[in-house]
């Protein structure tokens, strides 16, 4: 039973990190978002190893998709936009 309790605890922590990533991403705090995303990814790897039934595997798939979407958003924030200077009208 402690395995299930630990699984739930890690799942809740990942969901909490995902919420923080969403909030900090909205405020464009890139370094904090990246750090929390890395932590959540490590926890997800641990959770994947712990999954031993269908319900837990569904949770892992859902969290994998969630973190993939968040990673895309964080990467979009980190890529620098190309600045194009306007040419003076002659």
PDB file of C-alpha atoms in Angstrom, residues 26-86:
ATOM      1  CA  UNK A  26       2.357  33.209 -18.198  1.00  0.00           C
ATOM      2  CA  UNK A  27       4.502  35.727 -16.356  1.00  0.00           C
ATOM      3  CA  UNK A  28       7.425  34.869 -18.666  1.00  0.00           C
ATOM      4  CA  UNK A  29       9.751  33.715 -15.881  1.00  0.00           C
ATOM      5  CA  UNK A  30      11.701  31.401 -18.142  1.00  0.00           C
ATOM      6  CA  UNK A  31      14.424  30.161 -15.810  1.00  0.00           C
ATOM      7  CA  UNK A  32      11.963  29.170 -13.096  1.00  0.00           C
ATOM      8  CA  UNK A  33       9.727  27.407 -15.616  1.00  0.00           C
ATOM      9  CA  UNK A  34      12.665  25.473 -17.059  1.00  0.00           C
ATOM     10  CA  UNK A  35      13.871  24.429 -13.623  1.00  0.00           C
ATOM     11  CA  UNK A  36      10.451  23.201 -12.537  1.00  0.00           C
ATOM     12  CA  UNK A  37       9.974  21.400 -15.853  1.00  0.00           C
ATOM     13  CA  UNK A  38      13.251  19.538 -15.364  1.00  0.00           C
ATOM     14  CA  UNK A  39      12.228  18.549 -11.838  1.00  0.00           C
ATOM     15  CA  UNK A  40       8.816  17.368 -13.033  1.00  0.00           C
ATOM     16  CA  UNK A  41      10.415  15.328 -15.825  1.00  0.00           C
ATOM     17  CA  UNK A  42      12.696  13.551 -13.356  1.00  0.00           C
ATOM     18  CA  UNK A  43       9.732  12.790 -11.107  1.00  0.00           C
ATOM     19  CA  UNK A  44       7.784  11.487 -14.096  1.00  0.00           C
ATOM     20  CA  UNK A  45      10.594   9.040 -14.870  1.00  0.00           C
ATOM     21  CA  UNK A  46      10.385   7.776 -11.306  1.00  0.00           C
ATOM     22  CA  UNK A  47       6.597   7.551 -11.551  1.00  0.00           C
ATOM     23  CA  UNK A  48       6.862   5.596 -14.805  1.00  0.00           C
ATOM     24  CA  UNK A  49       9.026   2.999 -13.078  1.00  0.00           C
ATOM     25  CA  UNK A  50       6.506   2.726 -10.236  1.00  0.00           C
ATOM     26  CA  UNK A  51       3.432   2.223 -12.460  1.00  0.00           C
ATOM     27  CA  UNK A  52       2.266  -1.369 -12.085  1.00  0.00           C
ATOM     28  CA  UNK A  53      -1.390  -1.339 -13.158  1.00  0.00           C
ATOM     29  CA  UNK A  54      -3.591   0.064 -15.917  1.00  0.00           C
ATOM     30  CA  UNK A  55      -4.841   3.034 -13.907  1.00  0.00           C
ATOM     31  CA  UNK A  56      -1.339   4.138 -12.995  1.00  0.00           C
ATOM     32  CA  UNK A  57      -0.188   3.751 -16.597  1.00  0.00           C
ATOM     33  CA  UNK A  58      -3.050   6.005 -17.741  1.00  0.00           C
ATOM     34  CA  UNK A  59      -1.945   8.607 -15.183  1.00  0.00           C
ATOM     35  CA  UNK A  60       1.629   8.388 -16.470  1.00  0.00           C
ATOM     36  CA  UNK A  61       0.427   8.864 -20.076  1.00  0.00           C
ATOM     37  CA  UNK A  62      -1.682  11.877 -19.063  1.00  0.00           C
ATOM     38  CA  UNK A  63       1.209  13.489 -17.196  1.00  0.00           C
ATOM     39  CA  UNK A  64       3.589  12.735 -20.067  1.00  0.00           C
ATOM     40  CA  UNK A  65       1.289  14.622 -22.444  1.00  0.00           C
ATOM     41  CA  UNK A  66       0.899  17.483 -19.996  1.00  0.00           C
ATOM     42  CA  UNK A  67       4.650  17.892 -19.541  1.00  0.00           C
ATOM     43  CA  UNK A  68       5.216  17.637 -23.304  1.00  0.00           C
ATOM     44  CA  UNK A  69       2.780  20.507 -23.895  1.00  0.00           C
ATOM     45  CA  UNK A  70       4.404  22.564 -21.146  1.00  0.00           C
ATOM     46  CA  UNK A  71       7.850  21.862 -22.571  1.00  0.00           C
ATOM     47  CA  UNK A  72       6.696  23.194 -25.930  1.00  0.00           C
ATOM     48  CA  UNK A  73       5.427  26.378 -24.274  1.00  0.00           C
ATOM     49  CA  UNK A  74       8.628  26.879 -22.284  1.00  0.00           C
ATOM     50  CA  UNK A  75      10.756  26.332 -25.396  1.00  0.00           C
ATOM     51  CA  UNK A  76       8.645  28.868 -27.249  1.00  0.00           C
ATOM     52  CA  UNK A  77       9.383  31.405 -24.524  1.00  0.00           C
ATOM     53  CA  UNK A  78      13.114  30.709 -24.615  1.00  0.00           C
ATOM     54  CA  UNK A  79      13.552  31.069 -28.365  1.00  0.00           C
ATOM     55  CA  UNK A  80      14.499  34.588 -29.186  1.00  0.00           C
ATOM     56  CA  UNK A  81      12.437  36.344 -31.741  1.00  0.00           C
ATOM     57  CA  UNK A  82      14.324  37.708 -34.677  1.00  0.00           C
ATOM     58  CA  UNK A  83      14.335  41.476 -34.647  1.00  0.00           C
ATOM     59  CA  UNK A  84      14.028  43.092 -38.023  1.00  0.00           C
ATOM     60  CA  UNK A  85      14.870  46.753 -38.262  1.00  0.00           C
ATOM     61  CA  UNK A  86      12.718  48.782 -40.553  1.00  0.00           C
TER      62      UNK A  86
END
